[in-house]
């Protein structure tokens, strides 16, 4: 009897009985289910709207222990399912005992609290849509010239085209209250899972990076530290953290969407600081020393490129701000997937592993006292 079909379909040996199904005859769908057995779909209601997020429990999860939480925020027009595939973060979570949480934005866009600076005059273009982007699901970055959907789609909300009339603007849905969503999400996590409320962290890619920055600004009583990948600090973002928040920035020097050198972020139509000025501004929030220590990480592979680092120390409450300047990198997650073409989002650098670097930075941070107790 041949073993043809094992792992991809129903095996003849499965006629032997139920036990065989569990031990030998693993079909493709059963195998996928086994891989996702530790992923739970959760919901909360915010302003009468159901919001959802995915919780990944590390292998060997024990409710008697208290686990750190890393919130991973997806990019524009992506969704929660894209982030674990794009980043491979669940592998680190399983290895190091981390609860990874993947929230879903409303209509694929986070409300980062920054308004467009001026109306778009561009002619409407078709958005990228929910069927493009990262292979296997949920959208992704836009096609068409390496920008986000519609080039100048209104922020925030669901419209993807530019040049909206006043009637169109009037009929746009109100931006979601994402801070309320994320706070309620943390409340529910504390009720249902064994988490360490003093060790909750936020990271994200692109628009998710902007949202991680907003969480650092507005939720410093609950978020111990943040990491923004391929995101810079918007010039008009109001940032008044209630405590010094350690922050890591990781930005590719060849990012075609959120320029390393700053300028206008076209999809949201607002100005952002350069990567280096973003780190400098955050260092001021944390009352760090004025000048960063500069260093270099050697390339991890032959013909690779080194990564420059800028580290601000001497901060209040031992906070720290670090920028990783990823030479040649795009709007991508270093060490992750090249989820769209280099023309669209730039190159994914394999000269460093974003997961390992981010976690090694976050894991040492902790909110002291009672400020992190679930509300």
Coordinates of C-alpha atoms in Angstrom, one line a residue:
X1 CA 0.0 0.0 0.0
X2 CA 1.4 3.4 -1.0
X3 CA 1.6 6.4 1.3
X4 CA 0.5 8.6 -1.5
X5 CA -1.7 11.4 -0.2
X6 CA -0.3 11.6 3.3
X7 CA -0.4 15.2 4.4
X8 CA -2.4 16.4 1.4
X9 CA -5.6 14.3 1.4
X10 CA -7.4 11.3 2.7
X11 CA -5.2 8.2 3.1
X12 CA -6.4 4.6 2.5
X13 CA -5.2 3.7 6.0
X14 CA -7.9 5.9 7.4
X15 CA -10.4 3.2 6.8
X16 CA -8.9 1.5 9.9
X17 CA -10.7 3.8 12.2
X18 CA -11.0 7.2 14.0
X19 CA -7.6 6.9 15.8
X20 CA -5.9 6.7 12.4
X21 CA -7.5 10.0 11.4
X22 CA -5.8 11.6 14.5
X23 CA -2.4 10.1 14.1
X24 CA -1.7 9.3 10.5
X25 CA -4.2 10.8 8.1
X26 CA -3.6 14.5 8.4
X27 CA -5.4 16.2 5.5
X28 CA -4.4 19.7 4.5
X29 CA -7.4 21.2 6.3
X30 CA -6.8 19.3 9.5
X31 CA -3.1 20.3 9.4
X32 CA -4.0 24.0 9.1
X33 CA -6.5 23.6 11.9
X34 CA -3.8 22.1 14.1
X35 CA -1.5 25.0 13.4
X36 CA -4.1 27.5 14.3
X37 CA -5.4 25.6 17.3
X38 CA -3.9 28.3 19.6
X39 CA -5.4 31.2 17.8
X40 CA -8.7 32.6 19.1
X41 CA -11.0 35.1 17.4
X42 CA -12.2 37.7 19.9
X43 CA -14.7 40.5 19.8
X44 CA -15.6 43.7 21.7
X45 CA -18.3 46.3 20.9
X46 CA -17.3 49.9 20.6
X47 CA -19.9 52.6 19.8
X48 CA -22.4 49.8 18.9
X49 CA -19.9 48.4 16.3
X50 CA -18.4 44.9 16.7
X51 CA -14.6 45.0 16.6
X52 CA -12.5 41.9 16.4
X53 CA -8.9 40.8 17.1
X54 CA -7.0 37.6 17.0
X55 CA -5.2 36.2 20.1
X56 CA -2.3 33.8 19.6
X57 CA -1.3 31.9 22.7
X58 CA 2.2 30.5 22.9
X59 CA 2.7 26.8 22.8
X60 CA 2.5 25.3 26.3
X61 CA 0.3 28.2 27.5
X62 CA -0.3 27.9 31.2
X63 CA -3.1 29.9 32.9
X64 CA -1.1 29.9 36.1
X65 CA 1.6 32.0 34.6
X66 CA 1.4 35.7 33.5
X67 CA 2.5 36.4 30.0
X68 CA 3.8 39.5 28.3
X69 CA 1.5 40.8 25.5
X70 CA 2.7 42.2 22.1
X71 CA 0.0 44.0 20.0
X72 CA 0.9 43.8 16.3
X73 CA -0.9 46.4 14.2
X74 CA -1.4 45.8 10.5
X75 CA -0.7 48.2 7.6
X76 CA -3.1 50.2 5.5
X77 CA -5.7 48.0 3.8
X78 CA -4.4 44.9 5.4
X79 CA -6.0 42.9 8.2
X80 CA -5.1 41.0 11.3
X81 CA -4.5 37.8 9.4
X82 CA -1.9 39.4 7.3
X83 CA 0.4 40.3 10.1
X84 CA 1.5 36.9 11.4
X85 CA 2.2 35.7 7.9
X86 CA 4.1 38.9 7.0
X87 CA 6.1 39.0 10.2
X88 CA 6.4 35.4 11.3
X89 CA 6.0 36.8 14.8
X90 CA 4.1 33.8 16.1
X91 CA 7.3 31.7 15.9
X92 CA 9.0 34.1 18.3
X93 CA 5.9 34.2 20.5
X94 CA 6.0 30.4 20.8
X95 CA 9.7 30.3 21.5
X96 CA 9.8 33.1 24.1
X97 CA 6.4 32.7 25.7
X98 CA 4.6 35.8 24.4
X99 CA 0.8 36.3 23.8
X100 CA 0.6 38.0 20.3
X101 CA -2.5 40.0 19.6
X102 CA -3.6 41.1 16.1
X103 CA -6.4 43.7 16.1
X104 CA -8.4 44.6 13.0
X105 CA -8.8 48.2 11.9
X106 CA -12.2 49.4 10.6
X107 CA -12.2 49.5 6.8
X108 CA -8.5 48.7 6.7
X109 CA -7.5 52.1 8.2
X110 CA -6.4 53.1 11.7
X111 CA -7.6 56.3 13.2
X112 CA -4.3 57.8 14.3
X113 CA -5.8 61.1 15.2
X114 CA -4.2 63.2 12.4
X115 CA -6.3 64.9 9.9
X116 CA -5.4 65.5 6.2
X117 CA -3.7 68.8 5.7
X118 CA -5.6 69.7 2.5
X119 CA -8.2 68.2 0.2
X120 CA -6.9 66.0 -2.6
X121 CA -7.3 67.3 -6.1
X122 CA -6.3 64.1 -7.8
X123 CA -8.8 62.3 -10.0
X124 CA -10.4 59.2 -8.5
X125 CA -8.7 55.9 -9.0
X126 CA -9.7 52.4 -8.1
X127 CA -8.5 51.2 -4.7
X128 CA -6.3 48.2 -4.4
X129 CA -9.2 46.1 -3.0
X130 CA -9.6 43.3 -0.5
X131 CA -8.4 40.6 -2.9
X132 CA -4.9 41.9 -3.5
X133 CA -1.9 42.3 -1.2
X134 CA -0.4 39.6 0.9
X135 CA -0.9 36.2 -0.7
X136 CA -3.7 34.2 0.9
X137 CA -5.8 37.0 2.3
X138 CA -6.9 40.3 3.3
X139 CA -5.8 43.1 1.1
X140 CA -2.4 44.6 1.5
X141 CA -0.8 47.7 0.1
X142 CA -2.1 49.2 -3.1
X143 CA -1.1 48.5 -6.5
X144 CA -0.5 51.1 -9.1
X145 CA 2.8 52.9 -8.8
X146 CA 3.7 51.8 -5.3
X147 CA 1.3 54.0 -3.4
X148 CA -1.6 53.1 -1.1
X149 CA -5.1 52.7 -2.5
X150 CA -6.4 55.5 -4.5
X151 CA -3.2 57.6 -4.2
X152 CA -5.0 60.3 -2.2
X153 CA -7.9 58.5 -0.6
X154 CA -9.5 60.4 2.3
X155 CA -8.2 59.7 5.8
X156 CA -9.7 58.2 7.8
X157 CA -12.7 56.3 6.6
X158 CA -13.3 53.9 3.8
X159 CA -13.1 56.0 0.6
X160 CA -10.3 55.1 -1.6
X161 CA -10.6 57.7 -4.4
X162 CA -9.2 61.2 -4.4
X163 CA -10.9 64.4 -5.4
X164 CA -14.0 63.8 -3.3
X165 CA -16.9 66.3 -3.5
X166 CA -18.3 67.9 -0.4
X167 CA -21.3 65.6 -0.6
X168 CA -19.0 62.6 -0.7
X169 CA -17.1 63.9 2.3
X170 CA -20.3 64.6 4.2
X171 CA -21.4 61.0 3.7
X172 CA -18.2 59.4 4.8
X173 CA -18.4 57.4 8.0
X174 CA -17.0 58.9 11.1
X175 CA -13.5 57.6 12.0
X176 CA -13.5 54.8 14.4
X177 CA -12.5 55.4 18.0
X178 CA -9.5 53.1 17.9
X179 CA -8.2 54.1 21.3
X180 CA -11.5 53.0 22.8
X181 CA -11.2 49.8 20.9
X182 CA -7.7 49.0 22.0
X183 CA -8.5 49.9 25.6
X184 CA -11.5 47.6 25.6
X185 CA -9.4 44.9 23.9
X186 CA -6.9 45.1 26.7
X187 CA -9.7 44.9 29.3
X188 CA -11.0 41.7 27.7
X189 CA -7.5 40.2 27.5
X190 CA -7.1 40.8 31.2
X191 CA -10.4 39.0 31.9
X192 CA -10.0 36.0 29.6
X193 CA -6.2 35.3 29.6
X194 CA -3.4 35.2 32.0
X195 CA -1.5 38.4 31.1
X196 CA 1.1 40.6 32.8
X197 CA -0.5 44.0 32.6
X198 CA 2.8 45.6 33.4
X199 CA 4.3 44.1 30.2
X200 CA 2.0 45.1 27.3
X201 CA 3.7 46.4 24.2
X202 CA 2.6 47.7 20.8
X203 CA 4.3 47.5 17.4
X204 CA 3.1 47.9 13.8
X205 CA 4.0 48.3 10.2
X206 CA 3.3 51.4 8.1
X207 CA -0.1 52.7 9.3
X208 CA 0.1 50.2 12.1
X209 CA 3.4 51.9 13.1
X210 CA 1.6 55.2 13.2
X211 CA -1.0 53.6 15.4
X212 CA 1.7 52.2 17.7
X213 CA 3.0 55.7 18.1
X214 CA -0.4 57.0 18.9
X215 CA -0.7 54.3 21.6
X216 CA 2.6 55.4 23.0
X217 CA 1.3 59.0 23.1
X218 CA -2.2 58.3 24.5
X219 CA -2.0 54.9 26.3
X220 CA 1.3 55.2 28.2
X221 CA -0.5 54.0 31.4
X222 CA -1.1 50.6 29.7
X223 CA 1.6 50.3 27.1
X224 CA 5.1 49.7 28.5
X225 CA 7.0 50.4 25.2
X226 CA 6.4 50.7 21.5
X227 CA 8.2 49.8 18.2
X228 CA 7.2 51.5 14.9
X229 CA 8.4 49.8 11.7
X230 CA 8.3 51.9 8.5
X231 CA 6.5 54.7 10.2
X232 CA 7.6 58.2 11.3
X233 CA 6.1 60.7 13.6
X234 CA 3.4 62.9 12.0
X235 CA 4.1 66.5 12.5
X236 CA 0.6 67.3 13.8
X237 CA 0.2 64.2 16.0
X238 CA -0.6 65.4 19.6
X239 CA 1.7 63.4 21.8
X240 CA 1.5 63.9 25.6
X241 CA 2.5 60.6 27.1
X242 CA 1.8 60.3 30.8
X243 CA 5.2 58.7 31.4
X244 CA 8.4 58.3 29.5
X245 CA 7.7 55.6 26.9
X246 CA 10.7 53.6 25.5
X247 CA 10.4 53.6 21.7
X248 CA 12.1 51.8 18.8
X249 CA 12.0 53.1 15.2
X250 CA 13.0 50.8 12.3
X251 CA 12.9 52.5 8.9
X252 CA 14.2 51.5 5.5
X253 CA 16.3 54.2 3.7
X254 CA 14.6 53.4 0.4
X255 CA 11.0 53.3 1.7
X256 CA 8.8 54.5 -1.3
X257 CA 5.7 55.1 0.8
X258 CA 6.8 56.7 4.0
X259 CA 10.1 58.4 3.1
X260 CA 13.0 58.0 5.4
X261 CA 13.7 61.7 4.9
X262 CA 10.2 62.8 5.8
X263 CA 7.8 64.8 3.8
X264 CA 4.1 64.2 2.9
X265 CA 2.6 60.9 3.5
X266 CA 0.4 60.9 0.4
X267 CA -2.3 58.3 1.4
X268 CA -3.1 60.2 4.6
X269 CA -2.2 63.6 3.2
X270 CA -0.2 64.7 6.2
X271 CA 3.4 65.6 6.8
X272 CA 5.8 63.4 8.7
X273 CA 9.2 64.0 10.2
X274 CA 12.2 62.2 8.9
X275 CA 13.1 58.9 10.6
X276 CA 16.0 60.5 12.4
X277 CA 14.0 63.5 13.5
X278 CA 11.2 61.2 14.7
X279 CA 13.6 59.5 17.1
X280 CA 15.0 62.9 18.2
X281 CA 11.4 64.2 18.9
X282 CA 10.5 61.1 20.9
X283 CA 13.8 61.4 22.8
X284 CA 12.6 64.9 23.8
X285 CA 9.3 63.4 25.1
X286 CA 11.4 61.0 27.2
X287 CA 13.8 63.8 28.3
X288 CA 16.8 61.9 27.0
X289 CA 20.2 63.2 26.2
X290 CA 20.4 65.5 23.1
X291 CA 22.8 63.5 21.0
X292 CA 22.4 59.8 20.1
X293 CA 25.2 57.3 20.2
X294 CA 25.7 56.0 16.7
X295 CA 26.6 52.4 15.9
X296 CA 26.4 49.8 13.2
X297 CA 25.1 46.3 12.8
X298 CA 27.1 44.2 10.3
X299 CA 25.2 42.6 7.4
X300 CA 24.0 39.1 8.4
X301 CA 24.6 37.7 4.9
X302 CA 27.1 38.0 2.1
X303 CA 26.6 41.0 -0.1
X304 CA 24.2 42.4 2.5
X305 CA 24.2 46.0 3.9
X306 CA 25.0 47.2 7.4
X307 CA 22.4 48.9 9.5
X308 CA 23.1 52.1 11.3
X309 CA 21.8 52.6 14.8
X310 CA 21.0 55.8 16.7
X311 CA 20.5 55.3 20.5
X312 CA 19.3 58.0 22.9
X313 CA 20.1 57.3 26.5
X314 CA 20.1 59.2 29.8
X315 CA 16.3 59.4 29.5
X316 CA 13.9 59.9 32.4
X317 CA 12.9 56.7 34.2
X318 CA 15.6 54.8 32.3
X319 CA 13.5 55.0 29.1
X320 CA 15.4 54.7 25.8
X321 CA 14.9 55.6 22.1
X322 CA 16.5 53.7 19.3
X323 CA 16.4 54.1 15.5
X324 CA 17.5 51.3 13.2
X325 CA 18.3 52.8 9.8
X326 CA 17.9 49.8 7.4
X327 CA 20.0 50.6 4.4
X328 CA 18.2 49.8 1.2
X329 CA 15.1 48.6 3.0
X330 CA 11.5 49.5 1.9
X331 CA 8.1 49.7 3.6
X332 CA 8.6 46.2 4.8
X333 CA 9.3 44.1 7.9
X334 CA 13.1 43.1 8.0
X335 CA 13.4 39.4 8.0
X336 CA 9.7 39.0 7.1
X337 CA 7.9 38.3 3.8
X338 CA 8.3 40.3 0.5
X339 CA 4.5 40.6 0.5
X340 CA 4.3 42.8 -2.6
X341 CA 6.8 43.6 -5.4
X342 CA 9.8 45.8 -4.7
X343 CA 8.4 48.3 -7.1
X344 CA 5.4 48.8 -4.9
X345 CA 6.8 48.6 -1.4
X346 CA 10.5 48.4 -1.7
X347 CA 12.9 45.7 -0.6
X348 CA 12.5 43.4 2.4
X349 CA 15.9 43.4 4.1
X350 CA 17.3 40.1 5.4
X351 CA 20.3 41.8 7.0
X352 CA 18.5 41.9 10.4
X353 CA 15.5 40.2 12.0
X354 CA 12.9 42.7 13.1
X355 CA 11.2 40.3 15.5
X356 CA 14.4 39.5 17.5
X357 CA 15.5 43.1 17.6
X358 CA 12.1 44.4 18.6
X359 CA 11.5 41.8 21.2
X360 CA 15.0 42.2 22.8
X361 CA 14.1 45.9 23.1
X362 CA 10.6 45.5 24.5
X363 CA 11.2 42.6 26.9
X364 CA 13.3 44.7 29.2
X365 CA 10.6 47.3 29.7
X366 CA 8.0 47.2 32.4
X367 CA 5.4 49.7 33.8
X368 CA 6.1 50.2 37.5
X369 CA 3.6 50.5 40.2
X370 CA -0.2 50.2 39.8
X371 CA -0.6 52.3 36.7
X372 CA -0.8 49.2 34.5
X373 CA -3.6 47.5 36.3
X374 CA -6.5 46.7 33.9
X375 CA -9.1 49.4 34.0

